[in-house]
Amino acid sequence: MNAVKIKEDIFWVGVNDYQTTLFEGMWPIEQEGVSYNAYVINDEKVAIIDTVKSIKADEYIEKIKSIIGNKKVDYLIVNHMEPDHSSGIIELLAEYPDIKIVGNKKTFPIMNNFYQITENLHEVCEGDTLCLGKHTLQFFMTPMVHWPESMVTYDTIDKVLFSMDVFGSFKAPVGSIFDDENDLAAFEEPTRRYYACIVGKVAGQALKALNKLGGIEIGTICPSHGLIWRDNPKYILDMYVKMSSKVTDSGVVIAYGSMYGCTQKAAETLAIALKNEGVGEVKLYNVAKTDISFIISDIWKYKGLFLGAPSYYGQIFPKMANLLYKLSEIKVDNHKVGFFADYSWSGGADKNFSAFIECAKVDVIDEILMIKGTPDEQDVLALNTLAKEMAEAIK
Ligand code: FEO
């Protein structure tokens, strides 16, 4: 895609990345890619908002030049230092060495750590403004959403919010960057997966940031990933408020691991029982086959959660341990949770589940159901009871 006009003087100069297979080195994006959005404000002074990942810097600089021609760039606004937005700075400075870099007091030490850049820095604080000519930019700090130095930039004239990671999503827009020219339903899951995996741990801070931004008039939202919200910014605002407030829908996720089918049989029995109880959507995931980012995305969405795993050398099935680690981090304290653990001789999975319940302050619906080998009639009855208890709990 070429550079895209958003407002009279404001242009998208971002890029789509289909080359990176794992975002942050761990979240799969090879199917739908991700965009790194950056913007140019072509005023008397030229300001660029963020760079892009360095692997796409040439394309980004080409787009900037297609807008400003031979003009110089006066300011680079660094809303966020994570390298998916900042690593193109080396190439940008090579092209425009006199650029003044705008950030806050937490931006520049991180910039020095990553890129050893210590000159031409312009520090801004909460509410500070920067006049470009017709346009005046205002800066708001949004610490820990996603990093300590994170901030957003607001164009006070056109009411455009350059919101950095906030309101972002996985999935690179194809053909158009605008909300009114895309199928929003197709972005719902990538937005939630992005939120749950990247922002979920700091949902509290995200909610504070959203409350702060609620005080300004927003006409257009320009995030660092995903769609530009020019038609219906309320859609993504509402979605982010819901996710940050941890409001869930009716439904249950069952995430299980299984070595020889015993725990899988228990999970499937539970799924049928839950359906019969009319709990709404039931999602069944094998943690060894589905990347945890997709499982976490659905866990963020649905109120009920079952976790089931076999024991493995006196501990829990390792792929379930990985999910428990991430769930401890993002917290599932707004969920109702049930557990089932399979074993052959001495157990072990139950110990890890117990530790998780304790440390993550989980609201459990019943004791951990212990199943020895293949679920027998008694186990099936117990699984049906668990399904009934879950249905009651999430009503
Ligand atoms: Fe898209 Fe936190 O960087």
Short mmCIF file of C-alpha atoms and ligand atoms in Angstrom, two decimals:
data_model
loop_
_atom_site.label_atom_id
_atom_site.label_comp_id
_atom_site.label_asym_id
_atom_site.label_seq_id
_atom_site.Cartn_x
_atom_site.Cartn_y
_atom_site.Cartn_z
CA MET A 1 0.00 0.00 0.00
CA ASN A 2 1.10 3.57 -0.66
CA ALA A 3 0.90 6.38 1.88
CA VAL A 4 -2.75 7.10 2.74
CA LYS A 5 -4.36 10.46 3.46
CA ILE A 6 -6.31 10.53 6.75
CA LYS A 7 -6.91 14.28 7.10
CA GLU A 8 -5.84 17.28 5.03
CA ASP A 9 -2.29 17.25 6.49
CA ILE A 10 -2.19 13.86 8.16
CA PHE A 11 -1.02 10.71 6.38
CA TRP A 12 -0.49 7.05 7.22
CA VAL A 13 3.03 5.94 6.34
CA GLY A 14 2.92 2.56 8.07
CA VAL A 15 3.72 -0.92 6.78
CA ASN A 16 2.30 -4.42 6.89
CA ASP A 17 4.58 -7.17 8.14
CA TYR A 18 4.01 -10.70 6.87
CA GLN A 19 7.66 -11.61 7.33
CA THR A 20 7.71 -11.87 11.11
CA THR A 21 6.21 -15.18 12.18
CA LEU A 22 6.27 -14.61 15.95
CA PHE A 23 5.34 -11.20 17.36
CA GLU A 24 7.56 -10.42 20.38
CA GLY A 25 9.27 -13.68 19.47
CA MET A 26 6.36 -15.76 20.77
CA TRP A 27 2.88 -14.88 19.43
CA PRO A 28 2.06 -16.46 16.04
CA ILE A 29 1.15 -13.92 13.35
CA GLU A 30 2.18 -15.78 10.22
CA GLN A 31 -1.41 -16.24 9.04
CA GLU A 32 -2.68 -12.66 9.14
CA GLY A 33 0.41 -10.52 9.73
CA VAL A 34 0.51 -7.29 11.68
CA SER A 35 0.74 -3.63 10.74
CA TYR A 36 3.10 -1.07 12.22
CA ASN A 37 1.26 2.20 11.77
CA ALA A 38 3.20 5.45 11.58
CA TYR A 39 2.01 8.89 10.60
CA VAL A 40 3.20 12.14 9.03
CA ILE A 41 1.75 15.55 9.84
CA ASN A 42 2.79 17.73 6.94
CA ASP A 43 2.46 21.19 8.47
CA GLU A 44 4.85 24.20 8.46
CA LYS A 45 6.93 21.93 10.67
CA VAL A 46 6.86 18.28 9.67
CA ALA A 47 6.25 15.77 12.44
CA ILE A 48 6.41 12.00 12.17
CA ILE A 49 4.64 9.90 14.73
CA ASP A 50 6.60 6.72 15.46
CA THR A 51 8.76 4.65 13.17
CA VAL A 52 8.24 1.01 12.15
CA LYS A 53 10.13 -2.23 12.68
CA SER A 54 13.54 -1.80 11.04
CA ILE A 55 13.01 -4.67 8.57
CA LYS A 56 10.42 -2.43 6.85
CA ALA A 57 12.18 0.95 7.28
CA ASP A 58 12.95 1.43 3.57
CA GLU A 59 9.28 1.17 2.66
CA TYR A 60 8.36 3.56 5.50
CA ILE A 61 10.91 6.20 4.44
CA GLU A 62 9.79 5.91 0.82
CA LYS A 63 6.23 6.69 1.95
CA ILE A 64 7.37 9.67 4.01
CA LYS A 65 9.19 11.07 0.98
CA SER A 66 6.13 10.55 -1.21
CA ILE A 67 4.31 13.00 1.10
CA ILE A 68 6.90 15.63 2.01
CA GLY A 69 9.17 15.49 -1.04
CA ASN A 70 12.39 17.36 -0.29
CA LYS A 71 11.17 19.00 2.91
CA LYS A 72 13.06 18.17 6.07
CA VAL A 73 11.51 16.36 9.00
CA ASP A 74 11.46 18.55 12.12
CA TYR A 75 10.16 16.17 14.77
CA LEU A 76 9.91 12.47 15.45
CA ILE A 77 7.32 11.82 18.16
CA VAL A 78 8.21 8.60 19.97
CA ASN A 79 5.02 7.41 21.59
CA HIS A 80 6.46 4.01 22.51
CA MET A 81 9.92 2.48 22.55
CA GLU A 82 9.13 -1.18 21.88
CA PRO A 83 11.23 -1.97 18.81
CA ASP A 84 8.24 -2.84 16.62
CA HIS A 85 7.73 0.95 16.56
CA SER A 86 11.15 2.34 17.35
CA SER A 87 13.77 0.22 15.57
CA GLY A 88 13.32 2.10 12.28
CA ILE A 89 14.82 5.15 14.03
CA ILE A 90 18.33 4.29 12.87
CA GLU A 91 17.34 4.39 9.21
CA LEU A 92 15.18 7.50 9.75
CA LEU A 93 18.05 9.39 11.40
CA ALA A 94 20.38 8.36 8.61
CA GLU A 95 17.97 10.07 6.20
CA TYR A 96 17.09 13.05 8.43
CA PRO A 97 20.03 13.57 10.83
CA ASP A 98 18.77 16.90 12.25
CA ILE A 99 15.42 15.58 13.39
CA LYS A 100 14.40 16.50 16.97
CA ILE A 101 13.21 13.48 18.91
CA VAL A 102 10.20 14.07 21.14
CA GLY A 103 9.63 11.76 24.11
CA ASN A 104 9.23 11.85 27.87
CA LYS A 105 11.75 11.36 30.66
CA LYS A 106 11.31 7.60 30.55
CA THR A 107 11.67 7.42 26.77
CA PHE A 108 15.26 8.53 26.47
CA PRO A 109 17.04 6.09 28.81
CA ILE A 110 15.36 3.21 26.94
CA MET A 111 16.32 4.81 23.64
CA ASN A 112 19.90 4.99 24.80
CA ASN A 113 19.82 1.34 25.85
CA PHE A 114 18.53 0.18 22.49
CA TYR A 115 20.11 2.60 20.02
CA GLN A 116 22.69 4.74 21.92
CA ILE A 117 20.91 7.94 20.83
CA THR A 118 21.54 10.82 23.25
CA GLU A 119 21.30 14.02 21.18
CA ASN A 120 18.57 16.25 19.73
CA LEU A 121 16.10 15.18 22.39
CA HIS A 122 13.03 17.19 23.35
CA GLU A 123 11.37 16.10 26.59
CA VAL A 124 7.62 16.54 27.12
CA CYS A 125 5.46 16.02 30.19
CA GLU A 126 1.76 15.31 30.77
CA GLY A 127 -0.38 17.85 28.89
CA ASP A 128 2.54 19.61 27.16
CA THR A 129 1.90 20.93 23.66
CA LEU A 130 3.96 21.28 20.50
CA CYS A 131 2.93 23.69 17.74
CA LEU A 132 3.66 22.67 14.16
CA GLY A 133 1.96 25.66 12.47
CA LYS A 134 -1.73 24.93 11.90
CA HIS A 135 -1.61 21.88 14.14
CA THR A 136 -0.89 21.74 17.83
CA LEU A 137 -0.06 18.39 19.39
CA GLN A 138 -0.70 17.52 23.00
CA PHE A 139 0.86 14.65 24.92
CA PHE A 140 -0.66 12.36 27.53
CA MET A 141 1.28 9.80 29.52
CA THR A 142 -0.10 6.23 29.59
CA PRO A 143 2.49 4.43 31.75
CA MET A 144 2.71 0.64 31.41
CA VAL A 145 0.34 0.58 28.47
CA HIS A 146 2.37 -1.00 27.20
CA TRP A 147 5.77 0.05 28.66
CA PRO A 148 6.70 2.63 31.34
CA GLU A 149 7.46 5.35 28.78
CA SER A 150 4.27 4.87 26.73
CA MET A 151 2.39 8.02 25.83
CA VAL A 152 -0.20 9.11 23.28
CA THR A 153 -0.29 12.16 21.06
CA TYR A 154 -3.41 14.18 20.34
CA ASP A 155 -3.90 16.54 17.41
CA THR A 156 -6.01 19.28 18.98
CA ILE A 157 -7.10 20.72 15.64
CA ASP A 158 -8.32 17.61 13.80
CA LYS A 159 -9.22 15.72 17.02
CA VAL A 160 -7.03 12.80 16.01
CA LEU A 161 -5.62 10.55 18.73
CA PHE A 162 -2.37 8.76 17.90
CA SER A 163 -2.89 6.08 20.49
CA MET A 164 0.18 3.85 20.15
CA ASP A 165 -0.53 0.22 21.23
CA VAL A 166 -3.87 1.23 22.80
CA PHE A 167 -6.72 0.22 20.44
CA GLY A 168 -4.29 -1.92 18.44
CA SER A 169 -4.76 -5.43 17.06
CA PHE A 170 -3.06 -8.25 15.25
CA LYS A 171 -4.03 -8.75 11.58
CA ALA A 172 -2.70 -6.47 8.90
CA PRO A 173 -5.47 -4.59 7.09
CA VAL A 174 -5.55 -5.49 3.39
CA GLY A 175 -6.55 -2.97 0.74
CA SER A 176 -7.75 -0.29 3.15
CA ILE A 177 -6.61 0.86 6.58
CA PHE A 178 -9.98 2.34 7.58
CA ASP A 179 -12.65 0.85 9.84
CA ASP A 180 -15.51 1.71 7.47
CA GLU A 181 -13.83 -0.17 4.60
CA ASN A 182 -13.08 -3.37 6.53
CA ASP A 183 -15.10 -6.24 7.97
CA LEU A 184 -14.96 -5.39 11.68
CA ALA A 185 -16.08 -8.88 12.70
CA ALA A 186 -12.87 -10.24 11.15
CA PHE A 187 -10.82 -8.00 13.45
CA GLU A 188 -12.64 -8.91 16.65
CA GLU A 189 -10.64 -12.01 17.56
CA PRO A 190 -7.24 -10.60 16.44
CA THR A 191 -7.96 -7.49 18.55
CA ARG A 192 -8.86 -9.57 21.60
CA ARG A 193 -5.88 -11.92 21.12
CA TYR A 194 -3.57 -8.93 20.85
CA TYR A 195 -5.12 -7.35 23.94
CA ALA A 196 -5.09 -10.51 26.06
CA CYS A 197 -1.49 -11.41 25.20
CA ILE A 198 0.15 -7.98 25.05
CA VAL A 199 -1.94 -5.70 27.26
CA GLY A 200 -3.82 -8.18 29.48
CA LYS A 201 -1.26 -8.10 32.29
CA VAL A 202 -1.70 -4.31 32.57
CA ALA A 203 -5.48 -4.22 32.14
CA GLY A 204 -5.80 -2.01 35.25
CA GLN A 205 -3.41 0.59 33.86
CA ALA A 206 -5.15 0.31 30.48
CA LEU A 207 -8.45 1.17 32.12
CA LYS A 208 -6.86 4.21 33.81
CA ALA A 209 -5.49 5.34 30.45
CA LEU A 210 -8.89 4.89 28.82
CA ASN A 211 -10.54 6.94 31.56
CA LYS A 212 -7.99 9.69 31.01
CA LEU A 213 -8.54 9.67 27.25
CA GLY A 214 -12.29 9.74 27.85
CA GLY A 215 -11.83 13.40 28.77
CA ILE A 216 -10.81 14.49 25.29
CA GLU A 217 -12.90 14.80 22.15
CA ILE A 218 -11.80 12.03 19.81
CA GLY A 219 -12.81 12.15 16.15
CA THR A 220 -10.32 9.66 14.75
CA ILE A 221 -8.19 7.01 16.44
CA CYS A 222 -4.87 6.17 14.83
CA PRO A 223 -3.29 3.25 16.75
CA SER A 224 0.11 1.70 16.12
CA HIS A 225 -1.39 -1.62 14.96
CA GLY A 226 -4.53 -2.47 13.03
CA LEU A 227 -7.30 -0.28 11.69
CA ILE A 228 -7.63 3.50 11.66
CA TRP A 229 -10.94 4.37 13.31
CA ARG A 230 -12.31 7.36 11.41
CA ASP A 231 -15.97 6.32 11.11
CA ASN A 232 -16.79 4.64 14.41
CA PRO A 233 -14.06 5.18 17.04
CA LYS A 234 -16.66 4.33 19.70
CA TYR A 235 -16.60 0.71 18.48
CA ILE A 236 -12.97 0.17 19.45
CA LEU A 237 -13.26 2.40 22.53
CA ASP A 238 -16.15 0.30 23.83
CA MET A 239 -14.35 -2.94 23.02
CA TYR A 240 -11.22 -1.81 24.88
CA VAL A 241 -13.23 -0.60 27.88
CA LYS A 242 -15.03 -3.97 28.03
CA MET A 243 -11.78 -5.95 27.81
CA SER A 244 -9.97 -3.69 30.32
CA SER A 245 -12.91 -3.92 32.72
CA LYS A 246 -12.74 -7.72 32.38
CA VAL A 247 -16.38 -8.02 31.42
CA THR A 248 -16.97 -11.56 30.13
CA ASP A 249 -19.60 -13.29 27.99
CA SER A 250 -21.49 -16.43 28.84
CA GLY A 251 -19.55 -19.50 27.81
CA VAL A 252 -16.84 -21.89 28.93
CA VAL A 253 -13.33 -22.65 27.72
CA ILE A 254 -11.95 -26.12 28.38
CA ALA A 255 -8.18 -26.24 27.99
CA TYR A 256 -6.58 -29.62 28.44
CA GLY A 257 -3.44 -31.61 27.75
CA SER A 258 -3.52 -35.33 27.06
CA MET A 259 -0.78 -37.87 26.40
CA TYR A 260 -2.80 -40.98 25.55
CA GLY A 261 -6.39 -39.74 25.36
CA CYS A 262 -7.56 -40.18 28.98
CA THR A 263 -7.66 -36.47 29.87
CA GLN A 264 -9.03 -35.75 26.42
CA LYS A 265 -11.91 -38.14 27.08
CA ALA A 266 -12.64 -36.31 30.34
CA ALA A 267 -12.51 -32.95 28.54
CA GLU A 268 -14.90 -34.14 25.83
CA THR A 269 -17.29 -35.57 28.41
CA LEU A 270 -17.27 -32.22 30.16
CA ALA A 271 -17.90 -30.35 26.88
CA ILE A 272 -21.01 -32.43 26.16
CA ALA A 273 -22.28 -32.00 29.72
CA LEU A 274 -21.74 -28.24 29.58
CA LYS A 275 -23.65 -28.02 26.30
CA ASN A 276 -26.47 -30.00 27.87
CA GLU A 277 -26.48 -27.52 30.75
CA GLY A 278 -27.00 -24.69 28.25
CA VAL A 279 -23.96 -22.62 29.24
CA GLY A 280 -23.69 -21.02 25.80
CA GLU A 281 -20.49 -21.29 23.81
CA VAL A 282 -18.16 -24.15 24.79
CA LYS A 283 -14.60 -24.00 23.44
CA LEU A 284 -12.39 -27.07 23.66
CA TYR A 285 -8.61 -26.63 23.28
CA ASN A 286 -5.75 -29.08 23.40
CA VAL A 287 -2.88 -27.03 24.85
CA ALA A 288 -0.33 -29.11 22.96
CA LYS A 289 -1.95 -28.37 19.60
CA THR A 290 -3.22 -24.78 19.82
CA ASP A 291 -0.91 -21.90 20.60
CA ILE A 292 -1.79 -20.47 24.02
CA SER A 293 -2.41 -17.00 22.56
CA PHE A 294 -5.60 -18.29 20.89
CA ILE A 295 -6.68 -20.06 24.09
CA ILE A 296 -5.99 -16.98 26.22
CA SER A 297 -8.00 -14.87 23.79
CA ASP A 298 -11.08 -17.03 24.38
CA ILE A 299 -10.41 -17.23 28.11
CA TRP A 300 -10.49 -13.42 28.15
CA LYS A 301 -13.86 -13.57 26.43
CA TYR A 302 -15.72 -16.25 28.38
CA LYS A 303 -16.65 -16.41 32.05
CA GLY A 304 -16.14 -20.13 32.66
CA LEU A 305 -12.86 -22.03 32.50
CA PHE A 306 -11.90 -25.66 32.96
CA LEU A 307 -8.27 -26.74 33.07
CA GLY A 308 -7.39 -30.42 32.81
CA ALA A 309 -4.05 -32.17 32.55
CA PRO A 310 -2.22 -35.41 33.21
CA SER A 311 0.71 -35.73 35.56
CA TYR A 312 4.17 -35.95 34.10
CA TYR A 313 7.09 -37.14 36.24
CA GLY A 314 5.35 -35.95 39.40
CA GLN A 315 4.50 -32.54 37.94
CA ILE A 316 1.89 -31.20 35.54
CA PHE A 317 1.95 -31.80 31.78
CA PRO A 318 4.51 -29.14 30.68
CA LYS A 319 2.31 -27.49 28.04
CA MET A 320 -0.32 -26.87 30.73
CA ALA A 321 2.39 -25.42 32.99
CA ASN A 322 3.07 -22.88 30.25
CA LEU A 323 -0.61 -21.87 30.13
CA LEU A 324 -0.76 -21.64 33.95
CA TYR A 325 2.26 -19.33 33.91
CA LYS A 326 0.57 -16.93 31.50
CA LEU A 327 -2.77 -17.13 33.35
CA SER A 328 -0.99 -16.28 36.62
CA GLU A 329 0.38 -13.21 34.90
CA ILE A 330 -2.82 -11.91 33.31
CA LYS A 331 -5.02 -13.16 36.19
CA VAL A 332 -8.35 -14.91 35.80
CA ASP A 333 -9.82 -13.51 39.02
CA ASN A 334 -13.02 -12.58 37.17
CA HIS A 335 -13.63 -16.21 36.14
CA LYS A 336 -15.22 -19.30 37.59
CA VAL A 337 -12.73 -22.13 37.25
CA GLY A 338 -12.85 -25.90 37.54
CA PHE A 339 -10.00 -28.44 37.41
CA PHE A 340 -9.50 -32.09 36.56
CA ALA A 341 -6.21 -33.95 36.90
CA ASP A 342 -5.35 -37.36 35.51
CA TYR A 343 -2.72 -39.70 36.90
CA SER A 344 -1.55 -43.31 36.78
CA TRP A 345 0.38 -43.84 40.00
CA SER A 346 1.52 -40.90 42.16
CA GLY A 347 -0.16 -37.85 40.60
CA GLY A 348 1.47 -34.43 40.41
CA ALA A 349 -0.71 -32.28 38.16
CA ASP A 350 -3.00 -31.56 41.11
CA LYS A 351 -0.10 -30.03 43.08
CA ASN A 352 0.56 -27.54 40.28
CA PHE A 353 -3.14 -26.75 39.97
CA SER A 354 -3.32 -26.16 43.75
CA ALA A 355 -0.32 -23.82 43.64
CA PHE A 356 -1.92 -21.93 40.74
CA ILE A 357 -5.23 -21.60 42.60
CA GLU A 358 -3.39 -20.20 45.60
CA CYS A 359 -1.14 -17.78 43.76
CA ALA A 360 -3.65 -16.54 41.16
CA LYS A 361 -6.49 -16.23 43.70
CA VAL A 362 -8.76 -18.31 41.50
CA ASP A 363 -12.48 -18.56 42.21
CA VAL A 364 -12.88 -22.35 42.03
CA ILE A 365 -16.23 -24.06 41.62
CA ASP A 366 -15.22 -27.29 43.40
CA GLU A 367 -12.23 -29.38 44.43
CA ILE A 368 -9.85 -30.64 41.77
CA LEU A 369 -11.35 -33.79 40.26
CA MET A 370 -8.75 -36.57 40.33
CA ILE A 371 -9.10 -39.20 37.60
CA LYS A 372 -7.04 -42.40 37.61
CA GLY A 373 -6.27 -43.40 34.02
CA THR A 374 -9.29 -43.69 31.74
CA PRO A 375 -12.39 -41.97 33.18
CA ASP A 376 -14.77 -44.61 34.56
CA GLU A 377 -18.48 -44.35 35.32
CA GLN A 378 -17.87 -42.59 38.62
CA ASP A 379 -15.61 -40.07 36.89
CA VAL A 380 -18.23 -39.39 34.22
CA LEU A 381 -20.78 -38.72 36.96
CA ALA A 382 -18.31 -36.39 38.68
CA LEU A 383 -17.65 -34.56 35.40
CA ASN A 384 -21.39 -34.11 34.90
CA THR A 385 -21.61 -32.69 38.42
CA LEU A 386 -18.78 -30.26 37.63
CA ALA A 387 -20.60 -29.13 34.49
CA LYS A 388 -23.74 -28.52 36.52
CA GLU A 389 -21.77 -26.52 39.11
CA MET A 390 -20.16 -24.45 36.38
CA ALA A 391 -23.53 -23.72 34.78
CA GLU A 392 -24.80 -22.51 38.16
CA ALA A 393 -21.66 -20.46 38.81
CA ILE A 394 -21.68 -18.51 35.56
CA LYS A 395 -25.41 -17.84 35.45
FE1 FEO B 1 3.40 -2.51 19.44
FE2 FEO B 1 4.27 -2.44 22.77
O1 FEO B 1 4.55 -2.37 20.90
#
